[in-house]
């Protein structure tokens, strides 16, 4: 059931994925009891789904339950623990608690660097997320160091045009924009957007974040006429995204004739 749920998740059927995962969790609890690692796996998967559904309170409770089981049964430095910490870090990021998210992602990276191969996708994914947090907190140099370690892992892998590569490209573009390397940032954003357009729905948050990045880049370059359609598209697709709305207002002000 959990494998079927993952397929539904890949199809963006969050309700279907949740229903299948809840059924799988109930079966595992009945068979193994409440504190088994297989139960923790189902709980952690359910937390990730609830996070995608923006049910943050529910996601946090589930992730904390999974973390407690895994730390107790597997130990605090087990790779499986890092997956649940990753969920908790994403929850904190969604809430805007960047310092807490950074601390959790740092623990994720420390576990994976210790227990996994240094060039593994899991290590690279943790570096991407930590780089994004550093960028959001204004530490572009630290973000750049992390993303420049991570991006080659995805680009030379078998899924070099996959969603993980798109996420790394978007963060790499953002770090270059923050460091005012505008010419280098543009193609990275565009490559990321092309991957998202091919593999995700148009209103996917990552697609909107990439459009917002392109809009900000155009504003940084003094080109409000280029920024405006980027922000208009992002705001139309993701009406609840404050970054898209704020960027659109800024672009409209900048585009007005003086």
C-alpha positions as CSV (number, residue, x, y, z in Angstrom):
1,X,0.0,0.0,0.0
2,X,2.8,2.4,0.8
3,X,4.4,1.8,-2.6
4,X,1.0,2.5,-4.3
5,X,0.8,5.7,-2.2
6,X,4.2,6.8,-3.5
7,X,2.9,6.4,-7.0
8,X,-0.2,8.5,-6.2
9,X,2.1,11.1,-4.7
10,X,4.2,11.3,-7.8
11,X,0.9,11.9,-9.7
12,X,0.1,14.8,-7.3
13,X,-2.9,12.8,-6.0
14,X,-2.4,13.8,-2.4
15,X,-5.8,12.6,-1.2
16,X,-5.3,9.2,-2.7
17,X,-1.8,8.9,-1.3
18,X,-3.0,9.9,2.1
19,X,-5.8,7.3,2.1
20,X,-3.5,4.5,1.0
21,X,-0.8,5.5,3.6
22,X,-3.4,5.6,6.4
23,X,-4.6,2.1,5.4
24,X,-1.0,0.8,5.3
25,X,-0.3,2.4,8.7
26,X,-3.3,0.8,10.3
27,X,-2.3,-2.6,9.0
28,X,1.3,-2.2,10.2
29,X,0.2,-1.1,13.7
30,X,-2.1,-4.1,13.9
31,X,0.7,-6.5,12.9
32,X,3.8,-5.0,14.6
33,X,2.5,-2.8,17.3
34,X,2.9,1.0,17.7
35,X,6.6,1.3,18.1
36,X,8.1,-0.7,15.2
37,X,10.4,0.8,12.5
38,X,8.0,-0.2,9.8
39,X,5.3,1.7,11.6
40,X,7.6,4.7,11.8
41,X,8.1,4.5,8.0
42,X,4.4,4.7,7.4
43,X,4.0,7.6,9.9
44,X,6.9,9.5,8.4
45,X,5.4,9.0,4.9
46,X,2.1,10.3,6.1
47,X,3.8,13.3,7.7
48,X,5.3,14.2,4.3
49,X,1.9,13.9,2.6
50,X,0.3,16.1,5.2
51,X,3.1,18.6,4.7
52,X,2.3,18.7,1.0
53,X,-1.3,19.3,2.0
54,X,-0.2,22.3,4.1
55,X,-1.6,20.6,7.3
56,X,1.4,21.6,9.3
57,X,0.1,20.8,12.8
58,X,-0.8,17.3,11.7
59,X,2.4,16.9,9.8
60,X,4.5,17.9,12.8
61,X,2.8,15.6,15.2
62,X,3.3,12.7,12.8
63,X,6.9,13.5,12.1
64,X,7.6,13.8,15.8
65,X,6.0,10.4,16.5
66,X,8.1,8.9,13.7
67,X,11.3,10.5,15.0
68,X,10.7,9.2,18.5
69,X,10.3,5.7,17.3
70,X,13.3,5.8,15.0
71,X,15.7,7.4,17.5
72,X,14.7,4.9,20.2
73,X,14.8,1.8,18.0
74,X,17.5,2.7,15.4
75,X,19.6,5.3,17.3
76,X,20.0,9.0,16.8
77,X,22.5,8.8,13.9
78,X,20.7,6.3,11.7
79,X,20.0,7.4,8.1
80,X,16.3,6.7,8.6
81,X,16.3,9.3,11.4
82,X,17.5,11.9,8.8
83,X,14.4,11.4,6.7
84,X,12.1,12.3,9.5
85,X,14.4,15.2,10.6
86,X,14.1,16.4,6.9
87,X,10.3,16.5,7.2
88,X,10.5,18.4,10.4
89,X,12.9,20.9,8.8
90,X,10.6,21.5,5.9
91,X,7.7,22.1,8.3
92,X,9.7,24.7,10.1
93,X,10.6,26.3,6.8
94,X,7.0,26.4,5.8
95,X,6.3,28.3,9.0
96,X,9.0,30.8,8.3
97,X,11.1,29.5,11.3
98,X,14.4,29.6,9.3
99,X,16.7,29.3,12.3
100,X,15.0,26.1,13.5
101,X,14.9,24.8,9.9
102,X,18.6,25.4,9.5
103,X,19.4,23.5,12.7
104,X,17.4,20.5,11.6
105,X,18.9,20.5,8.1
106,X,22.4,20.7,9.6
107,X,21.6,17.6,11.6
108,X,20.3,15.9,8.5
109,X,23.5,16.7,6.6
110,X,25.7,15.6,9.5
111,X,24.0,12.2,9.8
112,X,24.2,11.6,6.0
113,X,27.8,12.7,5.7
114,X,28.7,10.4,8.5
115,X,26.7,7.3,7.4
116,X,26.4,7.6,3.6
117,X,28.7,8.0,0.6
118,X,29.9,11.6,0.3
119,X,28.6,11.9,-3.3
120,X,25.2,10.2,-2.7
121,X,22.0,11.9,-3.7
122,X,20.9,11.9,-0.1
123,X,23.9,14.0,1.0
124,X,23.4,16.3,-2.1
125,X,19.7,16.8,-1.3
126,X,20.5,17.9,2.3
127,X,23.1,20.3,0.9
128,X,20.5,21.8,-1.5
129,X,18.0,22.4,1.3
130,X,20.6,23.8,3.7
131,X,21.9,26.1,0.9
132,X,18.4,27.4,0.3
133,X,18.0,28.2,4.0
134,X,21.3,30.0,4.1
135,X,20.3,32.0,1.0
136,X,17.0,33.0,2.6
137,X,18.9,34.1,5.7
138,X,21.2,36.3,3.7
139,X,24.4,34.1,3.8
140,X,24.9,33.9,0.1
141,X,28.6,32.7,0.4
142,X,27.7,29.7,2.6
143,X,24.7,28.9,0.3
144,X,27.0,29.0,-2.7
145,X,29.6,26.7,-1.2
146,X,26.9,24.1,-0.4
147,X,25.1,24.3,-3.7
148,X,28.3,24.1,-5.7
149,X,29.0,20.8,-4.0
150,X,25.6,19.4,-4.5
151,X,24.7,20.4,-8.1
152,X,27.3,18.2,-9.9
153,X,26.0,15.1,-8.1
154,X,22.6,15.6,-9.8
155,X,23.9,16.7,-13.2
156,X,26.1,13.6,-13.7
157,X,23.5,11.2,-12.3
158,X,21.0,9.0,-14.2
159,X,18.2,11.4,-13.5
160,X,20.0,14.6,-14.5
161,X,16.7,16.0,-15.8
162,X,14.7,15.1,-12.7
163,X,13.0,17.1,-10.1
164,X,15.9,17.0,-7.7
165,X,18.1,18.4,-10.3
166,X,15.5,21.2,-10.9
167,X,15.5,22.1,-7.2
168,X,19.3,22.2,-7.2
169,X,19.3,24.4,-10.3
170,X,16.8,26.8,-8.8
171,X,18.9,27.2,-5.6
172,X,22.1,27.6,-7.6
173,X,20.4,30.3,-9.6
174,X,19.2,32.1,-6.5
175,X,22.6,32.1,-4.9
176,X,24.1,33.6,-8.1
177,X,21.4,36.2,-8.2
178,X,22.2,37.1,-4.6
179,X,25.8,37.5,-5.5
180,X,24.8,39.6,-8.5
181,X,26.1,37.1,-11.0
182,X,23.0,37.8,-13.1
183,X,24.2,36.3,-16.4
184,X,25.0,33.0,-14.7
185,X,21.7,32.9,-12.8
186,X,19.4,33.3,-15.9
187,X,20.1,30.0,-17.6
188,X,20.0,28.1,-14.3
189,X,16.5,29.4,-13.6
190,X,15.4,28.7,-17.1
191,X,16.7,25.1,-17.0
192,X,14.9,24.5,-13.7
193,X,11.6,26.0,-15.0
194,X,11.8,23.8,-18.1
195,X,12.1,20.6,-16.0
196,X,9.2,21.7,-13.7
197,X,7.1,22.5,-16.8
198,X,7.7,19.0,-18.2
199,X,7.1,17.1,-15.0
200,X,4.8,19.0,-12.6
201,X,1.5,20.8,-12.8
202,X,1.7,24.5,-13.7
203,X,0.7,25.6,-10.2
204,X,3.4,23.6,-8.5
205,X,5.0,25.7,-5.8
206,X,8.5,25.0,-7.1
207,X,7.5,26.3,-10.5
208,X,6.1,29.4,-9.0
209,X,9.2,29.9,-6.9
210,X,11.3,29.7,-10.1
211,X,9.1,32.2,-11.9
212,X,9.4,34.5,-8.9
213,X,13.2,34.1,-9.0
214,X,13.2,35.0,-12.7
215,X,11.1,38.0,-11.9
216,X,13.4,39.2,-9.2
217,X,16.4,38.7,-11.4
218,X,14.8,40.9,-14.1
219,X,14.1,43.6,-11.4
220,X,17.7,43.3,-10.2
221,X,18.9,44.0,-13.7
222,X,16.6,47.0,-14.1
223,X,14.3,45.3,-16.5
224,X,10.7,45.7,-15.0
225,X,9.2,45.0,-18.4
226,X,10.7,41.5,-18.3
227,X,9.8,41.0,-14.6
228,X,6.1,41.9,-15.0
229,X,5.0,38.8,-17.0
230,X,7.0,36.5,-14.8
231,X,5.3,37.8,-11.7
232,X,1.9,37.9,-13.4
233,X,2.2,34.2,-14.4
234,X,3.3,33.2,-10.9
235,X,0.5,35.2,-9.2
236,X,-2.1,33.7,-11.6
237,X,-0.9,30.1,-11.0
238,X,-0.2,30.4,-7.2
239,X,-2.6,33.0,-5.9
240,X,-1.8,32.3,-2.3
241,X,2.0,32.8,-2.8
242,X,2.9,36.1,-1.1
243,X,6.2,36.3,-2.9
244,X,4.4,36.3,-6.2
245,X,1.9,38.9,-5.1
246,X,4.6,41.2,-3.6
247,X,6.8,40.8,-6.7
248,X,3.9,41.7,-9.0
249,X,3.2,44.8,-7.0
250,X,6.9,45.8,-7.1
251,X,7.2,45.1,-10.9
252,X,4.1,47.2,-11.6
253,X,5.5,50.1,-9.6
254,X,8.8,49.8,-11.4
255,X,7.2,49.6,-14.8
256,X,5.1,52.8,-14.4
257,X,6.4,55.6,-16.5
258,X,7.8,58.4,-14.4
